[in-house]
Coordinates of C-alpha atoms and ligand atoms in Angstrom, one line a residue:
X76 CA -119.1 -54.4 31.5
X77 CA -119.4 -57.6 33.8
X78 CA -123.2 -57.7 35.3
X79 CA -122.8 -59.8 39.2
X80 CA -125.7 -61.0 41.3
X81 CA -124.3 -61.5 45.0
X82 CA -125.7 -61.6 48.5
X83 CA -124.5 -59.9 51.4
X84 CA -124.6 -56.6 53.7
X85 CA -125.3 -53.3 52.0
X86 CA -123.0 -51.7 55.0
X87 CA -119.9 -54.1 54.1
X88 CA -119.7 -53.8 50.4
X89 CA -117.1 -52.7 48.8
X90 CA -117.2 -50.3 46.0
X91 CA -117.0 -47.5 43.8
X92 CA -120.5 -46.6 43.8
X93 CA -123.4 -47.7 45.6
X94 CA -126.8 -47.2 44.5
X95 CA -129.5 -46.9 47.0
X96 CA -132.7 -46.8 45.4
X97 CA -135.6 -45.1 47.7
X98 CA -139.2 -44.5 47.7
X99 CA -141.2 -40.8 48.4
X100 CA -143.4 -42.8 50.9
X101 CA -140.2 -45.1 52.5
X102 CA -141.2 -48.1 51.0
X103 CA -138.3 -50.1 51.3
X104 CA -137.6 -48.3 54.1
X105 CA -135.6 -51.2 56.1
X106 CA -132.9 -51.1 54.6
X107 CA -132.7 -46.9 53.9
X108 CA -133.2 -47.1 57.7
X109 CA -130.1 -49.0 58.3
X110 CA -127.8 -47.6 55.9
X111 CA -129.5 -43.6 57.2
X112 CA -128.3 -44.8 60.7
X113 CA -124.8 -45.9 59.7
X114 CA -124.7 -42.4 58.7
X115 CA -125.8 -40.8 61.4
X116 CA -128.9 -40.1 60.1
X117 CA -127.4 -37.3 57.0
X118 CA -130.0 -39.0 54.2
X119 CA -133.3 -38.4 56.1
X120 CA -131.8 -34.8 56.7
X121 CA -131.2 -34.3 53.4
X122 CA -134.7 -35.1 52.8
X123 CA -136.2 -33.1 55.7
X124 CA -135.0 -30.3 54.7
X125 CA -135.5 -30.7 51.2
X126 CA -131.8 -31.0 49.6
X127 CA -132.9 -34.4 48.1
X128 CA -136.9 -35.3 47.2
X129 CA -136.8 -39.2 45.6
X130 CA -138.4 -38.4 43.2
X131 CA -138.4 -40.5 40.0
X132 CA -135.0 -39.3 38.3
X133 CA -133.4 -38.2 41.2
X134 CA -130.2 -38.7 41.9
X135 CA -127.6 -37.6 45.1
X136 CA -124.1 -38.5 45.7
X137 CA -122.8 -38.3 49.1
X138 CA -119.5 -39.9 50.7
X139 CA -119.9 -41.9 53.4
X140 CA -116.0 -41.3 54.6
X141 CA -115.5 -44.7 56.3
X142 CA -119.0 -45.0 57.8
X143 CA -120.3 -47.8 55.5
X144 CA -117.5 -49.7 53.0
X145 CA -118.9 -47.8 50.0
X146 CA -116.4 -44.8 48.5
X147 CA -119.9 -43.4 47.3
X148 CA -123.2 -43.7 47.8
X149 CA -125.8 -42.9 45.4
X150 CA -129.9 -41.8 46.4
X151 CA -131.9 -43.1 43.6
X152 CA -135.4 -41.3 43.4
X153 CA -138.4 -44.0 42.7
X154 CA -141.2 -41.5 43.5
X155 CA -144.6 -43.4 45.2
X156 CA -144.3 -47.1 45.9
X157 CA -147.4 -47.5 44.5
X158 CA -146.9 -46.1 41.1
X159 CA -143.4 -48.1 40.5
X160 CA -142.8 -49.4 36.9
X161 CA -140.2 -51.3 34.8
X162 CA -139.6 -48.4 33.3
X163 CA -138.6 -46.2 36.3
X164 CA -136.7 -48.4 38.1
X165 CA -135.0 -48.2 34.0
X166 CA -134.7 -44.7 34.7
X167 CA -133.0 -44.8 38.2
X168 CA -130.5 -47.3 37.1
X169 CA -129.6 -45.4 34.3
X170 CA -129.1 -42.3 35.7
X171 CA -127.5 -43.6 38.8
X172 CA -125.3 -45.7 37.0
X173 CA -123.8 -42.1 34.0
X174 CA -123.8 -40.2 37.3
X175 CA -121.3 -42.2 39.8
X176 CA -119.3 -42.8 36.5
X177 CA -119.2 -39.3 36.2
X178 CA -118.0 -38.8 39.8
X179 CA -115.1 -41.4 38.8
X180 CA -116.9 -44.9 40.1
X181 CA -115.2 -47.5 38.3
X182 CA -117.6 -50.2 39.8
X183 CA -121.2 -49.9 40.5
X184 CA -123.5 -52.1 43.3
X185 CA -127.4 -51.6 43.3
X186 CA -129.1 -52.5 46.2
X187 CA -132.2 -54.2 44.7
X188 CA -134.4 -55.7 47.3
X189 CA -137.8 -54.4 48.1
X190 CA -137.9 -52.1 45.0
X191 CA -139.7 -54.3 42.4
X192 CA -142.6 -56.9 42.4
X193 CA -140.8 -59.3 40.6
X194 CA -137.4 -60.5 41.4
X195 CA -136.4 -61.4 37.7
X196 CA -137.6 -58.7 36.3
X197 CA -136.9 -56.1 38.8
X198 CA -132.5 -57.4 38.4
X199 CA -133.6 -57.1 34.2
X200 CA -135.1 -54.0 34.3
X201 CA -132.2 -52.3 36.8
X202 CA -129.4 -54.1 34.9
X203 CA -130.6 -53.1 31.7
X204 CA -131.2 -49.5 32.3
X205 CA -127.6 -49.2 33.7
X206 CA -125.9 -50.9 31.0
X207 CA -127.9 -48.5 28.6
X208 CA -127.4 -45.2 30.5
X209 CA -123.9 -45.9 30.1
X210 CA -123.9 -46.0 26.2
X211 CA -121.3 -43.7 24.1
X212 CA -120.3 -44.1 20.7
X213 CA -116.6 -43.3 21.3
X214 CA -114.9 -45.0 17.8
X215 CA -114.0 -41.7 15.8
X216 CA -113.1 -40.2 19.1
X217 CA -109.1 -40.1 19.3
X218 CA -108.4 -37.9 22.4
X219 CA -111.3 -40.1 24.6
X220 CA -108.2 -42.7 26.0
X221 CA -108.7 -41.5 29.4
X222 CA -112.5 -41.6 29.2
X223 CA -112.5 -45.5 28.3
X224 CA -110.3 -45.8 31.3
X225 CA -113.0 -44.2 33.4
X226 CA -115.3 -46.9 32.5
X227 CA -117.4 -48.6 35.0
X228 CA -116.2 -52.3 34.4
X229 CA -118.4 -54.3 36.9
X230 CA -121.9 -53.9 38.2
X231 CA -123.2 -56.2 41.1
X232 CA -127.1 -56.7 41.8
X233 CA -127.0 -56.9 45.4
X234 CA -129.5 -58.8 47.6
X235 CA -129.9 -59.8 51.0
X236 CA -131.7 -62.6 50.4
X237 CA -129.6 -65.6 49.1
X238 CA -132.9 -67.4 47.9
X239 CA -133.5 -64.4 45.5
X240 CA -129.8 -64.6 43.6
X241 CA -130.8 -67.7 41.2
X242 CA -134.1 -65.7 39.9
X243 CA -132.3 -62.6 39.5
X244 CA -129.4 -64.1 37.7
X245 CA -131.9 -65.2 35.1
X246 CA -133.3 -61.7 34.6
X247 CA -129.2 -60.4 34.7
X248 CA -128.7 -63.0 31.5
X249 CA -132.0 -61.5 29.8
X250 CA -130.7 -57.9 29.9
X251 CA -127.0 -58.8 29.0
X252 CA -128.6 -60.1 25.7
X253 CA -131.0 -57.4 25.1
X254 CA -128.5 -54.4 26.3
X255 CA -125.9 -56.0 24.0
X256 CA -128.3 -55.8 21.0
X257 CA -129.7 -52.5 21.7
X258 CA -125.8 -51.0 21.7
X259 CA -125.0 -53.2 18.5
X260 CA -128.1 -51.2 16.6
X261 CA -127.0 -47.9 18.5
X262 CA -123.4 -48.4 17.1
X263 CA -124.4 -49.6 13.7
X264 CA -126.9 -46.3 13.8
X265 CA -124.6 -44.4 14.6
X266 CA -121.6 -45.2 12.4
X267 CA -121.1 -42.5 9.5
X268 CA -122.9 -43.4 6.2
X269 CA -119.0 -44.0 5.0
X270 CA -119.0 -46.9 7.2
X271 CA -122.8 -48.2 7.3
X272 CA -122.7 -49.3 3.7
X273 CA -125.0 -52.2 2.3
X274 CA -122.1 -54.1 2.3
X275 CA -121.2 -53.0 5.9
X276 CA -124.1 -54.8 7.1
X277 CA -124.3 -57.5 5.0
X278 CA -120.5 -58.6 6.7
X279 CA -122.2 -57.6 10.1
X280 CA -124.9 -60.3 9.3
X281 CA -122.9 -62.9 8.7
X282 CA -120.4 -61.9 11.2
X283 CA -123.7 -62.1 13.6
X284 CA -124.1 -65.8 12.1
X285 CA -121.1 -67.1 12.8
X286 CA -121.5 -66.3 16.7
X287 CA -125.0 -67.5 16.8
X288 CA -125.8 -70.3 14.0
X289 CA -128.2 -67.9 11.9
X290 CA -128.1 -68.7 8.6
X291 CA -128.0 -65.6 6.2
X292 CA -128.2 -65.1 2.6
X293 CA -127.1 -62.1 0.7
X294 CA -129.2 -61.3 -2.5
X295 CA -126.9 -58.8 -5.1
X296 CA -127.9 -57.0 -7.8
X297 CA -128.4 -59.8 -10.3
X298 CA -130.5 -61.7 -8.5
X299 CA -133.0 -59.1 -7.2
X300 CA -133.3 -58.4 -11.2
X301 CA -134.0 -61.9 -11.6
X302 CA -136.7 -61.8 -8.4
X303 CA -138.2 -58.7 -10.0
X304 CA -137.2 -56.4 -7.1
X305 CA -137.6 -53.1 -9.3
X306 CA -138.3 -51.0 -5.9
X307 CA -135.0 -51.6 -4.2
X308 CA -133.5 -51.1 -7.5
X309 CA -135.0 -48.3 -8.6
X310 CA -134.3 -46.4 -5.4
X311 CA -130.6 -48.2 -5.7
X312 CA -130.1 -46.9 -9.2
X313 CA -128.7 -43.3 -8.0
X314 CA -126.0 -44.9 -6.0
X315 CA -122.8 -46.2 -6.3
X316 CA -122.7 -48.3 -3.2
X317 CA -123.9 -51.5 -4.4
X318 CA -127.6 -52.6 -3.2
X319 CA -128.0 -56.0 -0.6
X320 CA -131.3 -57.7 0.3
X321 CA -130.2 -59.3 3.6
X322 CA -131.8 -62.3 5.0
X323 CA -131.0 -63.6 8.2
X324 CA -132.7 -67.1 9.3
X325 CA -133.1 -68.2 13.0
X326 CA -134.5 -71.7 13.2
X327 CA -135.2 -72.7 16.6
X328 CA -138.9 -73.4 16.4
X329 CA -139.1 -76.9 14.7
X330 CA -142.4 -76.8 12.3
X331 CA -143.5 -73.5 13.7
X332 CA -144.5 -71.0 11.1
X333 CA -141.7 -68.1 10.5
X334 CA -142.3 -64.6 12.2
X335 CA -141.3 -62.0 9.7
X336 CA -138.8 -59.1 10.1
X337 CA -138.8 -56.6 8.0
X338 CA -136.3 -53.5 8.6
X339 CA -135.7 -50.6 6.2
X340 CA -132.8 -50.3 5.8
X341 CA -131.5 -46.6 3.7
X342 CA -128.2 -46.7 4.7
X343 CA -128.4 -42.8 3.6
X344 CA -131.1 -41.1 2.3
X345 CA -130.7 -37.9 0.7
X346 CA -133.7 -37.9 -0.9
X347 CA -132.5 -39.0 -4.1
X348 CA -133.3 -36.3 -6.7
X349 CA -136.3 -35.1 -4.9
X350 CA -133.3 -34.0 -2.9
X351 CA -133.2 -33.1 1.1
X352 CA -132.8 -29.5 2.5
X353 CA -129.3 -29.5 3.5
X354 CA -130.1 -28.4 7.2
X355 CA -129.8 -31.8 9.4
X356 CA -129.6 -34.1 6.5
X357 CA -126.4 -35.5 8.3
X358 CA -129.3 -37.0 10.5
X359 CA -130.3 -39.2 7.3
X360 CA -127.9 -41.8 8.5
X361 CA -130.4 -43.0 10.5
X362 CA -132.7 -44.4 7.8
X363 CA -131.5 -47.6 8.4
X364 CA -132.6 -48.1 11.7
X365 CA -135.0 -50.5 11.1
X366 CA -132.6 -53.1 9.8
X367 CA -130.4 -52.6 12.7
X368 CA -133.3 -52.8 15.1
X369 CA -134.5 -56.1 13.1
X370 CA -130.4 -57.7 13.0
X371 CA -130.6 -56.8 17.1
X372 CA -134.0 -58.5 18.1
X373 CA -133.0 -61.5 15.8
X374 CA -129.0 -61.4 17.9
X375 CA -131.1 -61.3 20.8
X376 CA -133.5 -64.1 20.2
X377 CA -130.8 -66.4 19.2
X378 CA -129.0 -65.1 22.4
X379 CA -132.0 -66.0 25.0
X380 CA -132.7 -69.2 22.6
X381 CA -136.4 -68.5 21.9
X382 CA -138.0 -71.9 20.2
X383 CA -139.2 -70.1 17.2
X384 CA -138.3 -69.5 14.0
X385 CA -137.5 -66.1 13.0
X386 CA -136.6 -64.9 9.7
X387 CA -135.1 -61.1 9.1
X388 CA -135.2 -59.0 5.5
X389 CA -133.2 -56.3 5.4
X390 CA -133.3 -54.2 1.9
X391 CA -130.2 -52.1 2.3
X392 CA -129.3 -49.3 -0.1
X393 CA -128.1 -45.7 0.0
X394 CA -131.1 -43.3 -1.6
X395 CA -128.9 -41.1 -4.0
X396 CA -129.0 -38.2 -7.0
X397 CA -126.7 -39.3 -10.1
X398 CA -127.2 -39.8 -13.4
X399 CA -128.5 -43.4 -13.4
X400 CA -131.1 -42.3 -10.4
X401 CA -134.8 -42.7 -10.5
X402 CA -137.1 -39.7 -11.3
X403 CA -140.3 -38.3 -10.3
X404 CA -142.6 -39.8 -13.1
X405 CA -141.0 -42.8 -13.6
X406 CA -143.1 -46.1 -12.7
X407 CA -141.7 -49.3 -11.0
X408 CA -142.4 -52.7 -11.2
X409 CA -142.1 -54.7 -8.1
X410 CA -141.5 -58.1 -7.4
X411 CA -145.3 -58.5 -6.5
X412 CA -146.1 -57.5 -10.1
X413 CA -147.9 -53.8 -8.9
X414 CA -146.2 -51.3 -9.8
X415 CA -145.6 -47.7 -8.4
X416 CA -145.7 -44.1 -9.7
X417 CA -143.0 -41.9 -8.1
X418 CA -144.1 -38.4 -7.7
X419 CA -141.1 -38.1 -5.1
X420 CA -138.0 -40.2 -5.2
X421 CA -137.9 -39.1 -1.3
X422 CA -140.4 -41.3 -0.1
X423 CA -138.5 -44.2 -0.6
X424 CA -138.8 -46.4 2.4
X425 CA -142.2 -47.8 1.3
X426 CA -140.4 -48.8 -2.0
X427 CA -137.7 -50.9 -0.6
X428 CA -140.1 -52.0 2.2
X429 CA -142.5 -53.4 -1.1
X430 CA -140.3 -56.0 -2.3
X431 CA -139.2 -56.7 1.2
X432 CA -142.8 -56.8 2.1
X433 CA -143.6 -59.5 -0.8
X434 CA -140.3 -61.6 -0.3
X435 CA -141.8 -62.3 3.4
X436 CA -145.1 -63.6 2.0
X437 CA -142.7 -66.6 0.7
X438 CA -142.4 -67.9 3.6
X439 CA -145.8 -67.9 4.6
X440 CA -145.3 -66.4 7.8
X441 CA -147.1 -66.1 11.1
X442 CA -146.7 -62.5 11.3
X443 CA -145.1 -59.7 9.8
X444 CA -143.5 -57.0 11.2
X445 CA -142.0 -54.4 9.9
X446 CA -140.1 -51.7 11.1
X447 CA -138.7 -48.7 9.3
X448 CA -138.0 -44.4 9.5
X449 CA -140.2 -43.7 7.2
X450 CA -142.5 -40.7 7.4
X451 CA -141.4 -37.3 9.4
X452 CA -145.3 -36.9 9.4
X453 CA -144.9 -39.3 12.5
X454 CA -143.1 -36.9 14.2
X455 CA -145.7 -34.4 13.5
X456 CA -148.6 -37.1 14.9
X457 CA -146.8 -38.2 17.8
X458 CA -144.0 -36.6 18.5
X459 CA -141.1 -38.5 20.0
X460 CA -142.6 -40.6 22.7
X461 CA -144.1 -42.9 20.9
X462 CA -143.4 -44.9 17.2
X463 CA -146.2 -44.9 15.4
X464 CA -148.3 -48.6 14.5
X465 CA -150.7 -49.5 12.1
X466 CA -151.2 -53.0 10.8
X467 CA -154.2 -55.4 9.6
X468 CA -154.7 -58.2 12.3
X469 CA -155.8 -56.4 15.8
X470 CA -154.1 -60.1 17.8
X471 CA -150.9 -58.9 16.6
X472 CA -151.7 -55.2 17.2
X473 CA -152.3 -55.9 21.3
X474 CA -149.0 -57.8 21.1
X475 CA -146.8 -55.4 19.7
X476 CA -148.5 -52.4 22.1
X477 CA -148.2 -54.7 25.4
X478 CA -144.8 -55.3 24.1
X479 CA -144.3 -51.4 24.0
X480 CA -145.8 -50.7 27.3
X481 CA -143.6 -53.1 29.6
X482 CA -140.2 -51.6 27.4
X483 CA -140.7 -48.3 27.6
X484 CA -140.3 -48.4 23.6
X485 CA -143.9 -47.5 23.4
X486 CA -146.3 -47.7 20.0
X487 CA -149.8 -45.3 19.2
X488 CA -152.2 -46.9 16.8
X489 CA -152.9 -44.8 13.6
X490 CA -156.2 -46.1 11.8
X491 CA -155.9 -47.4 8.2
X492 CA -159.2 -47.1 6.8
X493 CA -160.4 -47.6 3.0
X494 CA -160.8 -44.4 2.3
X495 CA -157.2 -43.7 3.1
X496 CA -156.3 -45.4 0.1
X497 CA -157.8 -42.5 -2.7
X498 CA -154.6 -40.7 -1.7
X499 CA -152.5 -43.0 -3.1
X500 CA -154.4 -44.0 -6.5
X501 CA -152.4 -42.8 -9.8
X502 CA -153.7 -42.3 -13.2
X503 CA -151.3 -44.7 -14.9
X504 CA -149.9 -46.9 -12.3
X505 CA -151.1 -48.9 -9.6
X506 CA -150.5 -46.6 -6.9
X507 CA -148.4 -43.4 -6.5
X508 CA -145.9 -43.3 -3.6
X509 CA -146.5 -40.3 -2.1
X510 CA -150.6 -39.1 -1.0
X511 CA -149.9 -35.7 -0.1
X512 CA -149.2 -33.9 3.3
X513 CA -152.3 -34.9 5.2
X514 CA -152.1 -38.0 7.3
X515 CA -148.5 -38.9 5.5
X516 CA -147.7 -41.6 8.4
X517 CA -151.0 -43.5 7.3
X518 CA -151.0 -43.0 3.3
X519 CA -147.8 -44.5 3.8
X520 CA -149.0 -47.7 5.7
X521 CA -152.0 -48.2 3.1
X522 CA -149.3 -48.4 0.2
X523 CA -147.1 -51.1 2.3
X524 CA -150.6 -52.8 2.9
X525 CA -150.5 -53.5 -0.4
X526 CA -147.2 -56.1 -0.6
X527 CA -148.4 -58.3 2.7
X528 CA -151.3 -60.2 1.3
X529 CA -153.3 -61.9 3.6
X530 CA -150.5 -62.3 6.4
X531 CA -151.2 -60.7 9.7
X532 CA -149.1 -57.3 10.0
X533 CA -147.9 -54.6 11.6
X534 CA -146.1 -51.6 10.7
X535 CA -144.1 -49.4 13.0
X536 CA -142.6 -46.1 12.4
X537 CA -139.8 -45.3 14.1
X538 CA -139.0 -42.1 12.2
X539 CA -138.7 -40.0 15.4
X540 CA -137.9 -42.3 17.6
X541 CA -134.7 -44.0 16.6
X542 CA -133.1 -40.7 17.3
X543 CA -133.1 -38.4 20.3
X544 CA -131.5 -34.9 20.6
X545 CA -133.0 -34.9 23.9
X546 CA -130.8 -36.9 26.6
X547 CA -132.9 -39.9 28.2
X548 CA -133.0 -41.7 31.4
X549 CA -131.3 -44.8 30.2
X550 CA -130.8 -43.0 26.4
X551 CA -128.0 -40.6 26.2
X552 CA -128.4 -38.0 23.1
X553 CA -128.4 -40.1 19.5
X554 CA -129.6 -43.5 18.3
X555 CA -131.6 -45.0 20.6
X556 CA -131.7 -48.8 19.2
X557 CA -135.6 -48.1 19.1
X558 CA -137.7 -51.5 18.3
X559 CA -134.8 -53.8 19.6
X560 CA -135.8 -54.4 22.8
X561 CA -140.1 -54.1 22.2
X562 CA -139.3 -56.4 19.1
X563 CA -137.5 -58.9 21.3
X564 CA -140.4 -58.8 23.9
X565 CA -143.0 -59.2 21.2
X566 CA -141.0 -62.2 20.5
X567 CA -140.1 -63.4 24.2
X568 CA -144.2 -63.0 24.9
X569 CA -144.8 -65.0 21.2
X570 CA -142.6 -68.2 22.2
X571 CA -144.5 -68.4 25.5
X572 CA -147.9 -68.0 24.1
X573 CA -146.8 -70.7 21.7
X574 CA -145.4 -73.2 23.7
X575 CA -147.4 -73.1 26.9
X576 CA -144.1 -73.0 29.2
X577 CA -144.1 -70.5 32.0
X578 CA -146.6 -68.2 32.9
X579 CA -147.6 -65.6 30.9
X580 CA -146.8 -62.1 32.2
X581 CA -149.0 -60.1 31.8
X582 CA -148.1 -56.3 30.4
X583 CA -146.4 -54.1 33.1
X584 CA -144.5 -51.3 32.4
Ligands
LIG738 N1 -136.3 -41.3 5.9 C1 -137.4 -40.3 5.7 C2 -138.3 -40.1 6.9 C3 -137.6 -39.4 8.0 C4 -137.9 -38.0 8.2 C5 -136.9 -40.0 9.0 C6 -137.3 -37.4 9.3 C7 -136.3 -39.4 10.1 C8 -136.6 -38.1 10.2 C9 -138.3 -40.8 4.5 O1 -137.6 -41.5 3.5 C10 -138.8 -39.6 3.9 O2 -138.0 -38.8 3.3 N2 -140.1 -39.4 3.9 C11 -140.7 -38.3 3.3 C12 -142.0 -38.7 2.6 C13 -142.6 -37.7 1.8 C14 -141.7 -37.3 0.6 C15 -143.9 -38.2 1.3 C16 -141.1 -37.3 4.4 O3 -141.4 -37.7 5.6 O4 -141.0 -36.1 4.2
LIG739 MN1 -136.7 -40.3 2.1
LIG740 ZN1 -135.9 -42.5 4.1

């Protein structure tokens, strides 16, 4: 899809679909005004007599027939004026933007002005949650011909003020690259295990360096022997799908320390021979959403050409039963030298994550952040409305949460205090990867704590919230890209911070 800014009359335009975002309270009420009059007054009554109440979500299509030049025209609820976000002018675009597609629009214009603060990031914000709400995963569809017809192919930002089109062009190119990357991780997410190998995504790395200058570095199976990496292999040793450690270098920062990605990357987990009930273990394709969400930020930050350097680690492997796998009772060493009892070969994540963990300390980074699906005891804290964080520097902490406030993609602190740690102590080992039921999401986090030295970090589970059976706003049912477009924020917000250009913004949602 093609993403315009242009200038000119809302009455005149010509198109598919117009979207005509509205207040409860008429706060941009001039130009509802007008556009209500052309009409002969049909939209306020439609809201007088309570057919239509813009509320946030809302949407109505009516047809004009010949009174203004659009075919249709779209009432996008914003609720009160007062109360307007980011995230709910997300919301009306996307759902504007699935419905008039529905209808048959094949072209979409969204009348923007008087609807955000900020001209930038009001055309990033309604760009973005359009190209979003219009996600599907159509590749192992073969009858869905006439549906790709039906796509919308152009959306226009449309303003009335000409002095507004630069500004909003600049937030347009910031969603193009972060929509982009959130439907790479989505697609990548939501490809079958078959076809979301290690190897898969080791090519998609390097296919990603190629376009962008990254430089990436594929560790196999030898090597990570020779590094000492006995958690990736150990939870790689039940598979036959060879095991990659990904690395993918952005250097754009000059002498800047690196910021650390770190994505897990279980490209399917089964549980290994601590095996999975067989009821929605199809869903365990998703264990890799952390790489994907770390390969997106990273295609995004090369994209919008942040001046930092970035460096992502993606330990990819399939978690598999077989006769070579890893048991309960068997002890790993990992390349830090600690090693690990398994009492459960299905809490693997924070295995992986360990020597992923202690290859980022090489680089002497920043930050670390990882990212990984790693405890369903999230989803038990939480829920699915927010990813759960815990990490050891409370700087970073405030960064990654302002980061999830003004996406939408938004992160709950979990505490991760010393006496967590009892929970994970083993008899013959220096720690045991699993610490029982209670407070899984944070027994987990102590044993990643472990691999990240002194390094300021921050762990986010995404275990519930890469996913969604529930159909969202701007995310339809399925992977969500979760972390891609908080990650590239955290990132956007860094390479301000550290290099005093602009202004920093300060969190809005
Ligand atoms: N990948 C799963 C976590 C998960 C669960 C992701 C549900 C998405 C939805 C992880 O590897 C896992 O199996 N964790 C175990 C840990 C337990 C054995 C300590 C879990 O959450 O049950
Ligand atoms: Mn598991
Ligand atoms: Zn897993």
């Amino acid at each position: 899809m093609k993403i315009n800014v242009a200038t000119g009359k809302v009455e005149t335009k010509k198109t598919g679909g117009l979207v005509l975002p509205l207040f409860e309270d008429g706060k941009n009420s001039a130009v509802v005004g007008r556009i209500d009059k052309a009409l002969g007054g049909a939209i306020s009554r439609l809201i007088k007599r309570g057919d239509f109440k813009p509320k946030p979500g809302a949407v109505h299509i009516m047809y004009p027939e010949g009174r203004i030049a659009a075919e249709r025209l779209l009432l996008a609820g914003l609720g009160k004026g007062s109360e307007i976000t980011l995230n709910r002018l997300r919301h009306a675009s996307g759902k504007a933007a699935a419905a008039l597609r529905a209808a048959g629009a094949q072209d979409l214009v969204i009348v923007v002005d008087g609807i955000g603060p900020d001209a930038e990031e009001t055309a990033q914000a309604m760009a973005e949650g359009a190209a979003l709400g219009l996600y599907r995963f159509l590749k192992y569809k073969t009858n869905e011909e006439q549906d790709k017809k039906k796509d919308i192919r152009t959306m226009t930002l449309l303003t009335e003020k000409a002095s507004l089109v630069n500004t909003m062009q600049t937030g347009v190119k910031i969603a193009e690259a972060i929509a982009r990357s959130t439907v790479m991780a989505r697609d990548m997410v939501s490809s079958p295990p078959m076809d979301m190998t290690p190897a898969v995504i080791a090519a998609k790395a390097r296919e990603l360096a190629r376009s962008y200058g990254l430089r990436v570095q594929v560790l196999e199976r030898r090597q990570m022997e020779k590094l000492g990496m006995g958690g990736l292999l150990g939870v790689a040793s039940g598979s036959a799908q060879p095991p990659k450690f990904i690395i993918v270098e952005y250097r754009k920062g000059g002498k800047k320390p690196f910021i650390a990605l770190v994505g897990k990357t279980i490209t399917f987990d089964s549980g290994g021979i601590s095996i999975k009930p067989a009821e929605n273990m199809d869903k365990m394709k998703d264990d890799m959403s952390g790489g994907a969400a770390v390969l997106g930020a990273i295609r995004a930050a090369a994209a919008l050409k942040l001046p930092l350097n970035i460096v992502g680690l993606l330990p990819a492997t399939e978690n598999m039963p077989g006769g070579r796998a890893y048991k309960p009772g068997d002890v790993l060493r990992t390349m830090s030298g600690q090693t690990i009892e398994i009492l459960n070969t299905d809490a693997e994540g924070r295995l992986i994550l360990s020597d992923a963990l202690a290859y980022a300390c090489r680089y002497e980074p920043a930050a670390i952040v990882d990212i990984a699906t790693l405890t369903g005891a999230c989803g038990i804290a939480l829920g699915q409305e927010a990813s759960g964080m815990l990490g050891t520097d409370d700087a970073l902490k405030r960064k990654i949460k302002a980061a999830g406030e003004k996406t939408g993609e938004r992160v709950w602190e979990l505490p991760l205090w010393e006496e967590y740690y009892d929970q994970i102590k083993s008899d013959i080992a220096d720690m045991k990867n699993t610490g029982g039921r209670a407070g899984g999401v944070i027994t987990a986090a102590a044993l990643l704590s472990k691999f990240v030295k002194k390094y300021p970090w921050v762990h986010l589970d995404i275990a519930t919230t890469a996913w969604t059976e529930k159909e969202r706003p701007y995310t339809p049912k399925g992977a969500t890209g979760m972390g891609v477009r908080l990650l590239t924020q955290f990132l956007r917000d860094y390479a301000v911070e550290n290099t005093k250009v602009g202004v920093w913004k300060k969190g809005r949602r």
